Amino acid sequence: MTYNLIRQEIKSLLTSILSSYYKLTYGVRRNLERVCNHALLSSRLTVPLDLSVVVLGPTEVHGTGLIYFGKETLLYPSIYLETEENGSINIGDGVVLSRGVHIASRDRIIIGDGTMIGEYSSIRDANHVRIPGLAIRESGHIARPIVIGREVWIGRGVTVLGGVVIGNGATVGANAVVTRDVPAGETVVGVPARTVGASQSQ
């Protein structure tokens, strides 16, 4: 019993000291972490990352690094970005990419100014094809560009497929699968996504 009490007292003391340290240094550590995240991301890109971009956590980058970020973009942790073959990703000013967003391009993906993309959404401009006698992984891809307009709100867990154009000011409800164009100012929901009316901001 005495041994356990001693362990608890030591743990309590260390916890108190460390907690105080973390509170006092939080701002400095947070800013340093953001600088490091910014530098790491910039090192993987073919175009320098603007200093106004805020990178809250590590961003995973694969492929050619042909990715452009506009000014004042906000990137949450655990974002996955991939460009292969001739693929490119162009992200406008003031865009917000939430935690776990996955963007992969073999053709072209454009995201307009002020657009917000919810957690764990997937935007991929390419799909696997099937060729008789070949495994899927050896059969190649069909890629078609994706264009997402300005001030679009894409909810959590949305999937946007190749060849889709989402117009300015549109809203895509959580967990929707977007397989065809969304007109400007419209709200779509469901699998596949279908129009349910005009966005509230319109």
Short mmCIF file of C-alpha atoms in Angstrom, two decimals:
data_model
loop_
_atom_site.label_atom_id
_atom_site.label_comp_id
_atom_site.label_asym_id
_atom_site.label_seq_id
_atom_site.Cartn_x
_atom_site.Cartn_y
_atom_site.Cartn_z
CA MET A 1 0.00 0.00 0.00
CA THR A 2 2.80 2.39 0.91
CA TYR A 3 4.54 1.71 -2.42
CA ASN A 4 1.36 2.49 -4.36
CA LEU A 5 0.84 5.71 -2.42
CA ILE A 6 4.39 6.81 -3.21
CA ARG A 7 3.85 6.06 -6.90
CA GLN A 8 0.62 8.08 -6.90
CA GLU A 9 2.29 11.04 -5.19
CA ILE A 10 5.16 10.99 -7.69
CA LYS A 11 2.72 10.73 -10.58
CA SER A 12 0.66 13.60 -9.15
CA LEU A 13 3.74 15.79 -8.76
CA LEU A 14 5.06 15.06 -12.25
CA THR A 15 1.64 15.61 -13.78
CA SER A 16 1.34 18.96 -12.05
CA ILE A 17 4.80 20.08 -13.21
CA LEU A 18 4.31 18.92 -16.79
CA SER A 19 0.81 20.36 -16.99
CA SER A 20 2.10 23.76 -15.89
CA TYR A 21 4.95 23.55 -18.39
CA TYR A 22 2.60 22.68 -21.26
CA LYS A 23 0.25 25.51 -20.35
CA LEU A 24 3.04 28.07 -20.18
CA THR A 25 4.64 26.99 -23.46
CA TYR A 26 1.49 26.18 -25.44
CA GLY A 27 1.60 29.24 -27.68
CA VAL A 28 5.29 28.86 -28.51
CA ARG A 29 4.98 25.12 -29.18
CA ARG A 30 1.88 25.60 -31.34
CA ASN A 31 3.55 28.28 -33.48
CA LEU A 32 6.73 26.25 -33.83
CA GLU A 33 4.72 23.19 -34.85
CA ARG A 34 2.88 25.18 -37.51
CA VAL A 35 6.16 26.54 -38.89
CA CYS A 36 7.57 23.02 -39.08
CA ASN A 37 4.40 21.69 -40.77
CA HIS A 38 4.52 24.56 -43.27
CA ALA A 39 8.17 23.90 -44.08
CA LEU A 40 7.62 20.15 -44.49
CA LEU A 41 4.69 20.66 -46.85
CA SER A 42 6.51 23.32 -48.85
CA SER A 43 9.48 20.98 -49.30
CA ARG A 44 7.25 18.46 -51.12
CA LEU A 45 5.72 20.90 -53.59
CA THR A 46 6.94 22.10 -56.98
CA VAL A 47 5.61 25.60 -56.27
CA PRO A 48 6.60 27.43 -53.04
CA LEU A 49 3.92 27.51 -50.36
CA ASP A 50 2.68 31.03 -49.54
CA LEU A 51 3.55 32.13 -46.02
CA SER A 52 -0.11 32.99 -45.33
CA VAL A 53 -1.11 29.30 -45.55
CA VAL A 54 -1.78 27.83 -42.08
CA VAL A 55 -0.84 24.16 -41.70
CA LEU A 56 -2.24 22.82 -38.41
CA GLY A 57 -0.81 19.31 -38.73
CA PRO A 58 1.27 17.04 -40.94
CA THR A 59 0.11 16.83 -44.56
CA GLU A 60 0.83 13.66 -46.52
CA VAL A 61 2.01 14.35 -50.09
CA HIS A 62 2.61 11.63 -52.71
CA GLY A 63 3.63 11.68 -56.35
CA THR A 64 4.87 14.64 -58.37
CA GLY A 65 4.02 17.41 -55.89
CA LEU A 66 2.32 19.47 -58.61
CA ILE A 67 0.03 21.19 -56.13
CA TYR A 68 -0.68 24.90 -55.83
CA PHE A 69 -2.17 26.58 -52.74
CA GLY A 70 -3.64 30.08 -52.77
CA LYS A 71 -3.27 32.57 -49.96
CA GLU A 72 -4.90 32.27 -46.52
CA THR A 73 -5.65 28.57 -46.98
CA LEU A 74 -6.27 26.58 -43.78
CA LEU A 75 -5.16 22.95 -43.65
CA TYR A 76 -6.18 20.67 -40.79
CA PRO A 77 -4.10 17.61 -39.82
CA SER A 78 -4.00 14.28 -41.66
CA ILE A 79 -4.73 15.57 -45.17
CA TYR A 80 -3.67 13.30 -48.05
CA LEU A 81 -2.66 14.82 -51.40
CA GLU A 82 -1.52 12.84 -54.42
CA THR A 83 -0.64 13.80 -58.00
CA GLU A 84 0.39 11.14 -60.49
CA GLU A 85 1.16 11.19 -64.24
CA ASN A 86 -0.09 14.58 -65.56
CA GLY A 87 -2.23 15.25 -62.51
CA SER A 88 -2.36 18.61 -60.75
CA ILE A 89 -4.23 20.11 -57.81
CA ASN A 90 -4.98 23.84 -57.75
CA ILE A 91 -6.46 25.20 -54.52
CA GLY A 92 -7.68 28.80 -54.42
CA ASP A 93 -7.43 31.54 -51.78
CA GLY A 94 -9.11 31.09 -48.41
CA VAL A 95 -9.94 27.41 -48.88
CA VAL A 96 -10.42 25.20 -45.79
CA LEU A 97 -9.49 21.52 -45.97
CA SER A 98 -10.67 19.71 -42.84
CA ARG A 99 -9.07 16.75 -41.11
CA GLY A 100 -8.57 13.65 -43.23
CA VAL A 101 -9.50 15.17 -46.61
CA HIS A 102 -8.17 12.99 -49.46
CA ILE A 103 -7.45 14.57 -52.88
CA ALA A 104 -5.87 12.51 -55.67
CA SER A 105 -5.33 13.63 -59.27
CA ARG A 106 -4.14 12.08 -62.52
CA ASP A 107 -5.68 14.85 -64.65
CA ARG A 108 -6.69 18.12 -62.95
CA ILE A 109 -8.53 19.18 -59.82
CA ILE A 110 -9.42 22.84 -59.26
CA ILE A 111 -10.94 24.14 -56.02
CA GLY A 112 -12.20 27.74 -56.05
CA ASP A 113 -11.64 30.55 -53.56
CA GLY A 114 -13.40 30.32 -50.21
CA THR A 115 -14.53 26.71 -50.56
CA MET A 116 -14.77 24.57 -47.42
CA ILE A 117 -14.34 20.79 -47.55
CA GLY A 118 -15.51 18.70 -44.59
CA GLU A 119 -13.69 15.95 -42.71
CA TYR A 120 -12.71 12.75 -44.53
CA SER A 121 -14.10 13.83 -47.89
CA SER A 122 -12.57 12.22 -50.98
CA ILE A 123 -11.97 14.01 -54.30
CA ARG A 124 -10.49 11.77 -57.00
CA ASP A 125 -10.42 12.52 -60.72
CA ALA A 126 -9.44 8.97 -61.79
CA ASN A 127 -11.03 5.54 -61.65
CA HIS A 128 -9.62 2.08 -62.24
CA VAL A 129 -10.64 0.32 -65.45
CA ARG A 130 -11.11 -3.40 -66.10
CA ILE A 131 -9.24 -5.15 -68.92
CA PRO A 132 -9.94 -8.85 -69.47
CA GLY A 133 -7.01 -10.98 -68.41
CA LEU A 134 -5.38 -8.26 -66.30
CA ALA A 135 -5.59 -7.61 -62.59
CA ILE A 136 -7.36 -4.36 -61.68
CA ARG A 137 -4.13 -2.85 -60.36
CA GLU A 138 -2.49 -3.45 -63.76
CA SER A 139 -5.36 -2.18 -65.93
CA GLY A 140 -4.72 1.54 -65.64
CA HIS A 141 -7.09 4.44 -65.03
CA ILE A 142 -9.54 6.74 -66.72
CA ALA A 143 -9.08 10.31 -65.51
CA ARG A 144 -11.39 13.29 -66.02
CA PRO A 145 -10.92 16.75 -64.46
CA ILE A 146 -12.88 17.98 -61.44
CA VAL A 147 -13.77 21.66 -61.05
CA ILE A 148 -15.19 22.93 -57.75
CA GLY A 149 -16.28 26.56 -57.82
CA ARG A 150 -15.98 29.42 -55.36
CA GLU A 151 -17.63 29.41 -51.91
CA VAL A 152 -18.73 25.78 -52.20
CA TRP A 153 -19.55 23.97 -48.97
CA ILE A 154 -18.79 20.26 -49.06
CA GLY A 155 -19.92 18.35 -45.98
CA ARG A 156 -18.21 15.60 -44.04
CA GLY A 157 -17.51 12.30 -45.80
CA VAL A 158 -18.44 13.43 -49.32
CA THR A 159 -17.06 11.65 -52.39
CA VAL A 160 -16.58 13.62 -55.61
CA LEU A 161 -15.86 11.56 -58.73
CA GLY A 162 -14.03 12.42 -61.94
CA GLY A 163 -15.59 14.66 -64.57
CA VAL A 164 -17.75 16.59 -62.11
CA VAL A 165 -18.22 20.37 -62.06
CA ILE A 166 -19.66 21.88 -58.86
CA GLY A 167 -20.86 25.44 -59.41
CA ASN A 168 -20.17 28.52 -57.30
CA GLY A 169 -22.03 28.68 -54.00
CA ALA A 170 -23.29 25.08 -54.11
CA THR A 171 -23.70 22.91 -51.01
CA VAL A 172 -23.04 19.17 -50.88
CA GLY A 173 -24.58 17.37 -47.88
CA ALA A 174 -22.59 15.01 -45.66
CA ASN A 175 -21.78 11.55 -47.05
CA ALA A 176 -23.09 12.37 -50.53
CA VAL A 177 -21.52 10.78 -53.62
CA VAL A 178 -21.30 13.35 -56.42
CA THR A 179 -21.38 11.61 -59.81
CA ARG A 180 -22.63 14.47 -62.02
CA ASP A 181 -22.47 18.25 -62.23
CA VAL A 182 -24.00 20.41 -59.50
CA PRO A 183 -25.42 23.77 -60.69
CA ALA A 184 -24.30 26.97 -59.01
CA GLY A 185 -26.20 27.72 -55.82
CA GLU A 186 -27.84 24.29 -55.57
CA THR A 187 -27.88 21.94 -52.58
CA VAL A 188 -27.41 18.23 -53.24
CA VAL A 189 -27.61 15.23 -50.91
CA GLY A 190 -27.61 11.45 -51.09
CA VAL A 191 -26.09 8.55 -53.01
CA PRO A 192 -25.91 9.44 -55.82
CA ALA A 193 -26.23 13.12 -55.00
CA ARG A 194 -29.46 14.76 -56.12
CA THR A 195 -30.73 18.33 -55.94
CA VAL A 196 -33.01 19.25 -53.03
CA GLY A 197 -33.11 23.01 -53.51
CA ALA A 198 -31.10 26.21 -53.46
CA SER A 199 -28.32 26.79 -50.94
CA GLN A 200 -29.37 29.01 -48.02
CA SER A 201 -26.70 31.56 -48.94
CA GLN A 202 -28.25 32.11 -52.37
#
